[in-house]
Short mmCIF file of C-alpha atoms in Angstrom, two decimals:
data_model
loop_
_atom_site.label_atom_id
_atom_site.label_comp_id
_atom_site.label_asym_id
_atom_site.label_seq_id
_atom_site.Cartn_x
_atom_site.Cartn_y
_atom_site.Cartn_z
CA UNK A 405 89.80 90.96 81.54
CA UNK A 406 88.86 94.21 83.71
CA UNK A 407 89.95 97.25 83.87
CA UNK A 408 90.33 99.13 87.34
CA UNK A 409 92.75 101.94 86.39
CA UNK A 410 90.97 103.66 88.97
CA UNK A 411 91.57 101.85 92.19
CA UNK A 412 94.77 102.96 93.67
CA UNK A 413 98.21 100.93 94.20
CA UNK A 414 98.27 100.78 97.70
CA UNK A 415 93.92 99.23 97.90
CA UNK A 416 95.99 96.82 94.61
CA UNK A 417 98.14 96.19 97.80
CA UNK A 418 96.05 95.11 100.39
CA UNK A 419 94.02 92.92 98.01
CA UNK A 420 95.50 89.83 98.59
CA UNK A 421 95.35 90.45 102.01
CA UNK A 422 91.40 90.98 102.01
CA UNK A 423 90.88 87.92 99.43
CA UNK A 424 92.72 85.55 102.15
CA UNK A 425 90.59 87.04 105.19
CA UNK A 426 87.58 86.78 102.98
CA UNK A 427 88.81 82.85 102.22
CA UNK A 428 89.04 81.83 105.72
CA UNK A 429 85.35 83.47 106.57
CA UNK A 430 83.88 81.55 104.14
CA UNK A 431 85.75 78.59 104.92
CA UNK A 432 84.03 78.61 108.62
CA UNK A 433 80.79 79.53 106.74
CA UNK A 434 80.49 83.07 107.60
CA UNK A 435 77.93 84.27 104.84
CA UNK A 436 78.14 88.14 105.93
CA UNK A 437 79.96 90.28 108.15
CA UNK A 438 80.28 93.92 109.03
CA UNK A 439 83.18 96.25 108.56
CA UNK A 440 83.51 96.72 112.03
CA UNK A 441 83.69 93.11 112.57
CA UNK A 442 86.23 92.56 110.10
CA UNK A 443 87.83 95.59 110.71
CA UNK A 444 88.98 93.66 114.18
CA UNK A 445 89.60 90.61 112.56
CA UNK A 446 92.24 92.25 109.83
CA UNK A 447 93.38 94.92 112.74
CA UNK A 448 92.32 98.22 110.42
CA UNK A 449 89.91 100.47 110.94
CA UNK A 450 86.45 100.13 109.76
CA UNK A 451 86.52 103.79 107.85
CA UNK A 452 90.00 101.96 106.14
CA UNK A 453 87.87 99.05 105.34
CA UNK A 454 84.92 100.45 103.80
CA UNK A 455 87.18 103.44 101.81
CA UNK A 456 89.27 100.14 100.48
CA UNK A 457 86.22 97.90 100.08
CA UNK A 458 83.98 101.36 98.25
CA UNK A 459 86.49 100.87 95.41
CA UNK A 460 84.60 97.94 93.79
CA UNK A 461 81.29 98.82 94.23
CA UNK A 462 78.26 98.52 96.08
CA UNK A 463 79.18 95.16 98.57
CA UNK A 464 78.29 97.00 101.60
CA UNK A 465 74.89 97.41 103.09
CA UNK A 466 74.06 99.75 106.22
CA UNK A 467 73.08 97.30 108.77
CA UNK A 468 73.57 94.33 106.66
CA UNK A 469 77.45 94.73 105.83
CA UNK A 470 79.32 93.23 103.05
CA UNK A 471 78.28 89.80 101.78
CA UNK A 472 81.54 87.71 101.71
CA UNK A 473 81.31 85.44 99.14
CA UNK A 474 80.41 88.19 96.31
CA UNK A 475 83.03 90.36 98.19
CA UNK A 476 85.53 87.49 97.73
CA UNK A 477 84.50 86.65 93.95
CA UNK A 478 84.82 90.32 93.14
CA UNK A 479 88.46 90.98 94.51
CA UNK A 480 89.70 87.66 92.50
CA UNK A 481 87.64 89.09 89.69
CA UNK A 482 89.72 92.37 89.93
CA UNK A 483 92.89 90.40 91.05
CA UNK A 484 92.44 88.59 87.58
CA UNK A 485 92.90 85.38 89.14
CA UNK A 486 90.06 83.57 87.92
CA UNK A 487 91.50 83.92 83.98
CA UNK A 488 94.81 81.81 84.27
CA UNK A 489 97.82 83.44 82.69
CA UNK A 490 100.15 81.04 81.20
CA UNK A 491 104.03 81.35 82.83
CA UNK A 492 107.13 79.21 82.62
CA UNK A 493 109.86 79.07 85.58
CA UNK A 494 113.29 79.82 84.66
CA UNK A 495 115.71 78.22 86.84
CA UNK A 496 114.67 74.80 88.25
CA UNK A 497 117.24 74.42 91.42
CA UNK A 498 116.87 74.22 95.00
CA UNK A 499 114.37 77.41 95.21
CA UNK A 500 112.47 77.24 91.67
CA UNK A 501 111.94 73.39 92.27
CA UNK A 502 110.11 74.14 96.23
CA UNK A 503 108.39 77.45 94.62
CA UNK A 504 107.06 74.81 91.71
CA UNK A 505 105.97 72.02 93.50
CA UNK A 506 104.38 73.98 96.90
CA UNK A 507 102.86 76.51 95.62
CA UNK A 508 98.59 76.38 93.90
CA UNK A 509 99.15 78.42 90.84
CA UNK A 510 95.71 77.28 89.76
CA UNK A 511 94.08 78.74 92.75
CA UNK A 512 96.47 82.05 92.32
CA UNK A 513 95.77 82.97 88.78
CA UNK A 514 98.38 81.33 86.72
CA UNK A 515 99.18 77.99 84.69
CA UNK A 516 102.39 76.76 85.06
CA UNK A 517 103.50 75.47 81.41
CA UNK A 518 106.59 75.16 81.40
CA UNK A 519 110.26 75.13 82.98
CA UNK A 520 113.89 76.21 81.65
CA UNK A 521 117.32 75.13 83.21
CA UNK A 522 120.81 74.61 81.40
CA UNK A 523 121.85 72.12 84.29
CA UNK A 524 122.27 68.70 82.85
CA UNK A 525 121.51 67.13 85.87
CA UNK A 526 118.07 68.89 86.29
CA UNK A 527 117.23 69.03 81.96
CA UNK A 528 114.66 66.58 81.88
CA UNK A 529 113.39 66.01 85.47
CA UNK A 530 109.50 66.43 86.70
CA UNK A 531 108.99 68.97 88.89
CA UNK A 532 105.51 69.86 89.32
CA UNK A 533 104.40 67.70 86.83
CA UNK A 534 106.35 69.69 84.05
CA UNK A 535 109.16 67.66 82.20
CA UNK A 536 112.04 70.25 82.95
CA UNK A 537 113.65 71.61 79.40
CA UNK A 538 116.72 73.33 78.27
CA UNK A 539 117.35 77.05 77.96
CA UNK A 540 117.61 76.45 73.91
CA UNK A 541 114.12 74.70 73.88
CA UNK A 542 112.74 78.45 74.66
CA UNK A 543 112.47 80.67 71.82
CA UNK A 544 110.36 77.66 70.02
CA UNK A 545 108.72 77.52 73.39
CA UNK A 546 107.54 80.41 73.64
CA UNK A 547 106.51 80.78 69.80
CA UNK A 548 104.34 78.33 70.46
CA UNK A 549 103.01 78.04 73.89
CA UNK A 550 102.79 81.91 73.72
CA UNK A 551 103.45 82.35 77.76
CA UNK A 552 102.94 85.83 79.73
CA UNK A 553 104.78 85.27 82.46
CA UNK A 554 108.32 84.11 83.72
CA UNK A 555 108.86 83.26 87.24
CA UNK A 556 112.79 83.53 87.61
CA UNK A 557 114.77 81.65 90.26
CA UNK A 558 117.76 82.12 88.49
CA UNK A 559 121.69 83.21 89.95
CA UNK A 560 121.66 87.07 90.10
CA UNK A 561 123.88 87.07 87.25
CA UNK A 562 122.09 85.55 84.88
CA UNK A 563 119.18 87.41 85.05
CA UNK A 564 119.47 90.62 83.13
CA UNK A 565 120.23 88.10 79.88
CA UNK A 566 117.50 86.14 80.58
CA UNK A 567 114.98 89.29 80.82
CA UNK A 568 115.78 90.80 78.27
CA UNK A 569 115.39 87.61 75.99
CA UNK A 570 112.20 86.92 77.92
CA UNK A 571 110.47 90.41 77.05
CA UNK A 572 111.53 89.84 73.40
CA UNK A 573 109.59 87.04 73.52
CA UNK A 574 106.69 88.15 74.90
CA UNK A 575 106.61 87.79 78.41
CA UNK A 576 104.79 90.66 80.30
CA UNK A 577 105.02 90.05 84.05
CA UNK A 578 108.02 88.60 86.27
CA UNK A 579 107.75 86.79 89.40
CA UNK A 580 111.25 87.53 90.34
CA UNK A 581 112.81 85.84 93.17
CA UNK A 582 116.74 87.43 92.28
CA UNK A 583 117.81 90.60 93.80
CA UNK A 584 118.41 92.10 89.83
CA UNK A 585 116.27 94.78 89.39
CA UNK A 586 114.27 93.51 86.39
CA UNK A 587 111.93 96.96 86.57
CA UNK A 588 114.31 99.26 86.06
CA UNK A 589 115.55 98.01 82.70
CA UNK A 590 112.58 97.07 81.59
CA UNK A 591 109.65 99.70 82.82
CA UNK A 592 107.16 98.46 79.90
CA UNK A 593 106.80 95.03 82.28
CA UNK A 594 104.61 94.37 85.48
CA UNK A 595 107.29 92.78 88.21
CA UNK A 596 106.67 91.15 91.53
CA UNK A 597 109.73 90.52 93.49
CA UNK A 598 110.24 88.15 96.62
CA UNK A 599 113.12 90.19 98.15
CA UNK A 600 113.91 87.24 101.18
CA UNK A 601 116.91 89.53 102.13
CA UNK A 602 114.63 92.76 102.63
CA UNK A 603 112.22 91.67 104.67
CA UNK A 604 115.07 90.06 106.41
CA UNK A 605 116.93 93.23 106.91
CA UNK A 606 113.61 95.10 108.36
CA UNK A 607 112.84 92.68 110.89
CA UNK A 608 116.58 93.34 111.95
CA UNK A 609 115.46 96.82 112.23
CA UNK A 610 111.94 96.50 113.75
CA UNK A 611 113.55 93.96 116.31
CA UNK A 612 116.65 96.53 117.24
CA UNK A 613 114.15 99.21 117.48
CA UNK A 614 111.15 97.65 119.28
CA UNK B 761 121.68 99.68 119.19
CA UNK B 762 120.48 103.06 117.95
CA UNK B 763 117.27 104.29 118.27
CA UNK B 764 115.77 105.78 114.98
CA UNK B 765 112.05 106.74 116.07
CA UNK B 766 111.59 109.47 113.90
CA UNK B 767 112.38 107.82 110.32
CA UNK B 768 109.04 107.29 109.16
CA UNK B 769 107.58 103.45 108.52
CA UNK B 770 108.08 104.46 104.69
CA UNK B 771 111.58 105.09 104.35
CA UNK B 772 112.51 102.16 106.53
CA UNK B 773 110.69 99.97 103.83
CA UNK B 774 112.85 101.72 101.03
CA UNK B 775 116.17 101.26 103.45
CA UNK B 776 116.78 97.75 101.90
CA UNK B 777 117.17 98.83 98.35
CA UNK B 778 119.24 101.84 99.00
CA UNK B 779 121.80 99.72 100.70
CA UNK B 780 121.81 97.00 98.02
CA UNK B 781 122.23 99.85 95.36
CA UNK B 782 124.95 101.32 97.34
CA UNK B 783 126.31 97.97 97.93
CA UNK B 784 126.26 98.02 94.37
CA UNK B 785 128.28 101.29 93.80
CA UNK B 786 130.87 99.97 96.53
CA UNK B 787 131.81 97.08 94.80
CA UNK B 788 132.15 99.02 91.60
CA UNK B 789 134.67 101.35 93.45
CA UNK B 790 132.30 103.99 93.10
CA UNK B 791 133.05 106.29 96.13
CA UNK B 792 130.70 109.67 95.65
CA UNK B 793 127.83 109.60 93.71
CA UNK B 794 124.96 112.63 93.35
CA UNK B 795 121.51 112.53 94.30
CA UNK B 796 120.56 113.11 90.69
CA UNK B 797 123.02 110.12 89.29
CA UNK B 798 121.52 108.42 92.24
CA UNK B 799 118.25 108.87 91.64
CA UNK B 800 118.34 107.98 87.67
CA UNK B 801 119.83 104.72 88.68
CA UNK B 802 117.09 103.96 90.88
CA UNK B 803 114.41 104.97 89.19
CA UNK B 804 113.56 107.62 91.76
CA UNK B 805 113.46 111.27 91.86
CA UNK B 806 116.30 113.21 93.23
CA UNK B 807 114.74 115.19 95.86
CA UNK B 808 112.93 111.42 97.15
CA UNK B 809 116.54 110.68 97.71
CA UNK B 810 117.63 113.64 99.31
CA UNK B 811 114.17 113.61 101.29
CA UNK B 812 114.99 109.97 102.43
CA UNK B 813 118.65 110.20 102.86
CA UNK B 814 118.45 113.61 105.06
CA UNK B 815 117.17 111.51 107.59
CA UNK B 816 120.18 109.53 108.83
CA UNK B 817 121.89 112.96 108.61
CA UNK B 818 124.11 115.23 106.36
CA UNK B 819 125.82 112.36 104.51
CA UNK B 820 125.05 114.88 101.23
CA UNK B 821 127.19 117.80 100.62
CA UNK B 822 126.09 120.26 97.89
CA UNK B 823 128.64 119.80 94.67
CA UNK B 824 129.72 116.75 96.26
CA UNK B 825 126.91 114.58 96.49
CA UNK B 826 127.02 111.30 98.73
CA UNK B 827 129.84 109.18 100.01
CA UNK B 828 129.41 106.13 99.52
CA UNK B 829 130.86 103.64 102.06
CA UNK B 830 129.67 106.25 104.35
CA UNK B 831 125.81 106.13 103.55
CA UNK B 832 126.40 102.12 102.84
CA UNK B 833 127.34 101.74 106.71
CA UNK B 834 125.20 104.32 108.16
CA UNK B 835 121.97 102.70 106.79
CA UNK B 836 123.56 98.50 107.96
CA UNK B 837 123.83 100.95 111.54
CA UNK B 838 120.08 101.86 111.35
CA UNK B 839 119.20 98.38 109.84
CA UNK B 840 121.17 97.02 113.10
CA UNK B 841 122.83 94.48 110.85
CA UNK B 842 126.24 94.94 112.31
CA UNK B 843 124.72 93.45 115.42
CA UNK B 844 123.42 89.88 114.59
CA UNK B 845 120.66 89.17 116.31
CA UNK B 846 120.24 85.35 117.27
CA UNK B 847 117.86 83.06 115.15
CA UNK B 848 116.26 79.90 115.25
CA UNK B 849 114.57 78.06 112.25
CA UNK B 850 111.04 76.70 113.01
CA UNK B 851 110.14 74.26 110.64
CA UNK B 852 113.50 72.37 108.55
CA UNK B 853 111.16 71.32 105.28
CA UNK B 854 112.13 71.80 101.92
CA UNK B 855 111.35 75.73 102.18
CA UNK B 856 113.23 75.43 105.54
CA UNK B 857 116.56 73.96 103.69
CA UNK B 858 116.36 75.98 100.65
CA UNK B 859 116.27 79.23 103.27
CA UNK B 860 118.59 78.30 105.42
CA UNK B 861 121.19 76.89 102.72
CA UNK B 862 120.87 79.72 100.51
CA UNK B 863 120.53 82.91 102.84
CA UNK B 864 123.80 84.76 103.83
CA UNK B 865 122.39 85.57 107.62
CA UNK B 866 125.47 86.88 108.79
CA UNK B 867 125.32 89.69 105.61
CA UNK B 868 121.68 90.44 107.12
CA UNK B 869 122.22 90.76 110.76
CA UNK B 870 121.14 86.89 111.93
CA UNK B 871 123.43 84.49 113.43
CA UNK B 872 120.79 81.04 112.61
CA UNK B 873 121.92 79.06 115.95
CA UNK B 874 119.39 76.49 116.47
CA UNK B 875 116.66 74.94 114.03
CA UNK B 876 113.70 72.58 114.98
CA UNK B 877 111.09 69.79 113.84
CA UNK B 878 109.21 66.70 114.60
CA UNK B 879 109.96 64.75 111.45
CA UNK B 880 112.33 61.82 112.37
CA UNK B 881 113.54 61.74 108.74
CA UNK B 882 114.57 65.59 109.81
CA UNK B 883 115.49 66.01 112.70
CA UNK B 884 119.41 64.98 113.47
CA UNK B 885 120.32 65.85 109.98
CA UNK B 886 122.55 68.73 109.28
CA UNK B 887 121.58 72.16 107.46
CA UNK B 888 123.66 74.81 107.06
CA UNK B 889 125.83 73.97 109.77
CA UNK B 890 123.03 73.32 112.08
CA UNK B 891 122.21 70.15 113.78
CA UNK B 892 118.09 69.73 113.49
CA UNK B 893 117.24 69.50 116.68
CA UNK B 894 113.89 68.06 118.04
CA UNK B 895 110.89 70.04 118.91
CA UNK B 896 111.24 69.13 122.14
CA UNK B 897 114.47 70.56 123.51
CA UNK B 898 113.21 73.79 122.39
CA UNK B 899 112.51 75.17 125.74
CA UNK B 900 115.97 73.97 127.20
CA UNK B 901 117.41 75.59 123.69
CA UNK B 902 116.18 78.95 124.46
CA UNK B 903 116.49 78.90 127.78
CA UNK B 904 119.95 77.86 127.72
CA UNK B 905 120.82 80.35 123.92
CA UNK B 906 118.33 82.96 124.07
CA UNK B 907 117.45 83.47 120.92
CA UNK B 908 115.50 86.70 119.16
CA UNK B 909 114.16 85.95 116.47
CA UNK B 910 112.94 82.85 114.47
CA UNK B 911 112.35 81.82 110.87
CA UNK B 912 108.58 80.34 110.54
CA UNK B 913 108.63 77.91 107.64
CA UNK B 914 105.75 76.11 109.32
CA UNK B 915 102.69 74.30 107.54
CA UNK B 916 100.25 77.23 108.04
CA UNK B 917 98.16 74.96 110.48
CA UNK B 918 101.10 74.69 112.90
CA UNK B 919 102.30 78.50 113.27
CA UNK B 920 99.42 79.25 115.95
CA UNK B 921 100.64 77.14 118.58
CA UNK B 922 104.23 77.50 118.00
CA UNK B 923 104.01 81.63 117.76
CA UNK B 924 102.34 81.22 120.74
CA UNK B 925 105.01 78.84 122.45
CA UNK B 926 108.21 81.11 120.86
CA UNK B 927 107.22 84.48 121.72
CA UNK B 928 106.93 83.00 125.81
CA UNK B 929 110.21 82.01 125.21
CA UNK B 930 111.48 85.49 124.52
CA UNK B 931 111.47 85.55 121.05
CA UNK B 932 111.00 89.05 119.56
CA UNK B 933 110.68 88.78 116.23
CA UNK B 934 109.27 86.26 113.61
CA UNK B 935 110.12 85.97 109.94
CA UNK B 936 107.02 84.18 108.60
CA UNK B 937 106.86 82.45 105.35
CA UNK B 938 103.63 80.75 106.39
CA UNK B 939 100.16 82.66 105.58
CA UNK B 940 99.17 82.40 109.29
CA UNK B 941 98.90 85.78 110.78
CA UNK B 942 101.49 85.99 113.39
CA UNK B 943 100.94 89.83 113.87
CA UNK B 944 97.38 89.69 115.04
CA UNK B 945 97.84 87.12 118.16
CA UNK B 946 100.90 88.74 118.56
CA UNK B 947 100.94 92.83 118.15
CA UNK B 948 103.94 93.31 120.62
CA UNK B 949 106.39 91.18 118.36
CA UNK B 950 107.93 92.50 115.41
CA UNK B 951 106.92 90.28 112.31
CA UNK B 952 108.37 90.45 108.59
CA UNK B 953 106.23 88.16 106.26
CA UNK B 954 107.22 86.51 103.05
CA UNK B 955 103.82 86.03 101.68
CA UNK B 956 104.62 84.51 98.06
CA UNK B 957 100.89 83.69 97.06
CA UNK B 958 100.47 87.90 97.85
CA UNK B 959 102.99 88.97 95.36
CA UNK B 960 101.79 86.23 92.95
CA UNK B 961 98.58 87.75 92.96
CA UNK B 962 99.50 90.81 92.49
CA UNK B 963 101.45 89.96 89.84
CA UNK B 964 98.48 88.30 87.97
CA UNK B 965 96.57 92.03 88.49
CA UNK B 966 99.46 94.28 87.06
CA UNK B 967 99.55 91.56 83.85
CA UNK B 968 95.93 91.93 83.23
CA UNK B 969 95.50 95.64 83.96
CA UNK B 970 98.62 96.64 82.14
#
């Protein structure tokens, strides 16, 4: 586990966005590539590129430019994605059952352990490969499986409960797919939210405005 | 439509969660509420709000702080959600269904009026009040409906040809759940991605670095 307290949250931002660039280059078997070049690719500006890129060190060479695949390790190095954290998905309906079974947690950094529902009809199902258990199977869960993070496709309502349970047992980050503000009751946790309805709501105002 | 050209690119991303929080406070019967009270129950700091908010206008009055159902309307005015803008879904998968089932459009300035796919086990089947309809009518569609917008919940290897097919059908805007990059072909659209693996990754630095 690294430590890069020094990079700042808006390079943390564009990370992703670099590592799946960096993916596709080496997927076509691009070995190297300039900052200019990639600067067109990713629309910035080659200056944005190599202040961003600077952050981790050395990658870039005058007149060689950046070697993608150590660029690409290093930014899933920093990303933490190549140590798997261990999460459980609360809420196993419609959306938690297409977020469990579509999306390559592996490849993303996490390890999907475990699932929580109180619907009869959906206690005990596969999804994902994970046998689907009830809400009172999680304390003894957790105990033992000792999971970091929670990915919650739960109603609105029932997620301020469920948080607060969750950080008492241990869990540290939220992928948080509910519009409850899981951050601002509990500040001590890293959250991720998938807001549908924001981005939504922009493109209303980019289109209206374009 | 109102034109709002000199709210900068920053606020408009913050736009969403003021008018959830005020939607919030509404529905709570709160009708006035300070910047400071404002601020503590957003986690921000009180002259952020009044910086943001002074924007759209004098909505704050000194000892009185904001009105509510004011500010809540004047922010769905510069969202343009009180003018739905016409959608069609690309792509009626499980993501597709889940999105389209789940998502109050009307709430978020869409009216969903057409959605399209090739799979014969799809298409003819009914989802939120929509008919699937085949790929193929969706020239006549648009021709004949004129839509704005559309929802992309493509397989990523599909979103290329189709951006390319939608946007010289008129459409405007894209809201793209697929990890193809509309907004490079495309720079004169307006395009709002829902990039899960992003957020996931993220979430997997703030755990480790925390």
């Amino acid at each position: 586990m690294m430590k890069e307290q020094n990079i700042s949250s808006s390079v943390i931002k564009r990370l992703p966005r670099y590592y799946r660039f960096l993916g596709e280059l080496k997927k076509q078997g691009i070995s190297r590539i300039s900052s200019g070049e990639l600067a067109s690719r990713m629309k910035l500006t080659a200056s944005q590129i190599r202040q961003d890129l600077n952050c981790f060190g050395g990658f870039g060479q005058q007149g060689y430019g950046y070697n993608v695949e150590m660029l690409y390790d290093k930014i899933a190095d920093i990303l933490g994605i190549n140590i798997p954290t261990k999460a459980i998905m609360m809420g196993v309906g419609k959306l938690g059952t297409v977020v469990a079974e579509n999306m390559d947690f592996n490849k993303l950094g996490f390890n999907l352990i475990g699932a929580f529902d109180i619907d009869p009809n959906v206690v005990g199902k596969q999804v994902a490969s994970i046998k689907v258990s009830h809400l009172d199977e999680l304390k003894k869960f957790c105990k033992t499986n000792k999971p970091d993070a929670a990915f919650i496709c739960l109603p609105d309502a029932a997620v301020k409960e469920t948080a607060q349970k969750l950080t008492e047992l241990g869990i540290t980050g939220f992928w948080n797919f509910s519009h409850h503000d899981i951050a601002l009751e509990h500040p001590e946790v890293a959250v991720e939210n998938v807001h549908f309805s924001d981005t939504l709501m922009r493109l209303s105002f980019k289109i209206k405005n374009s």
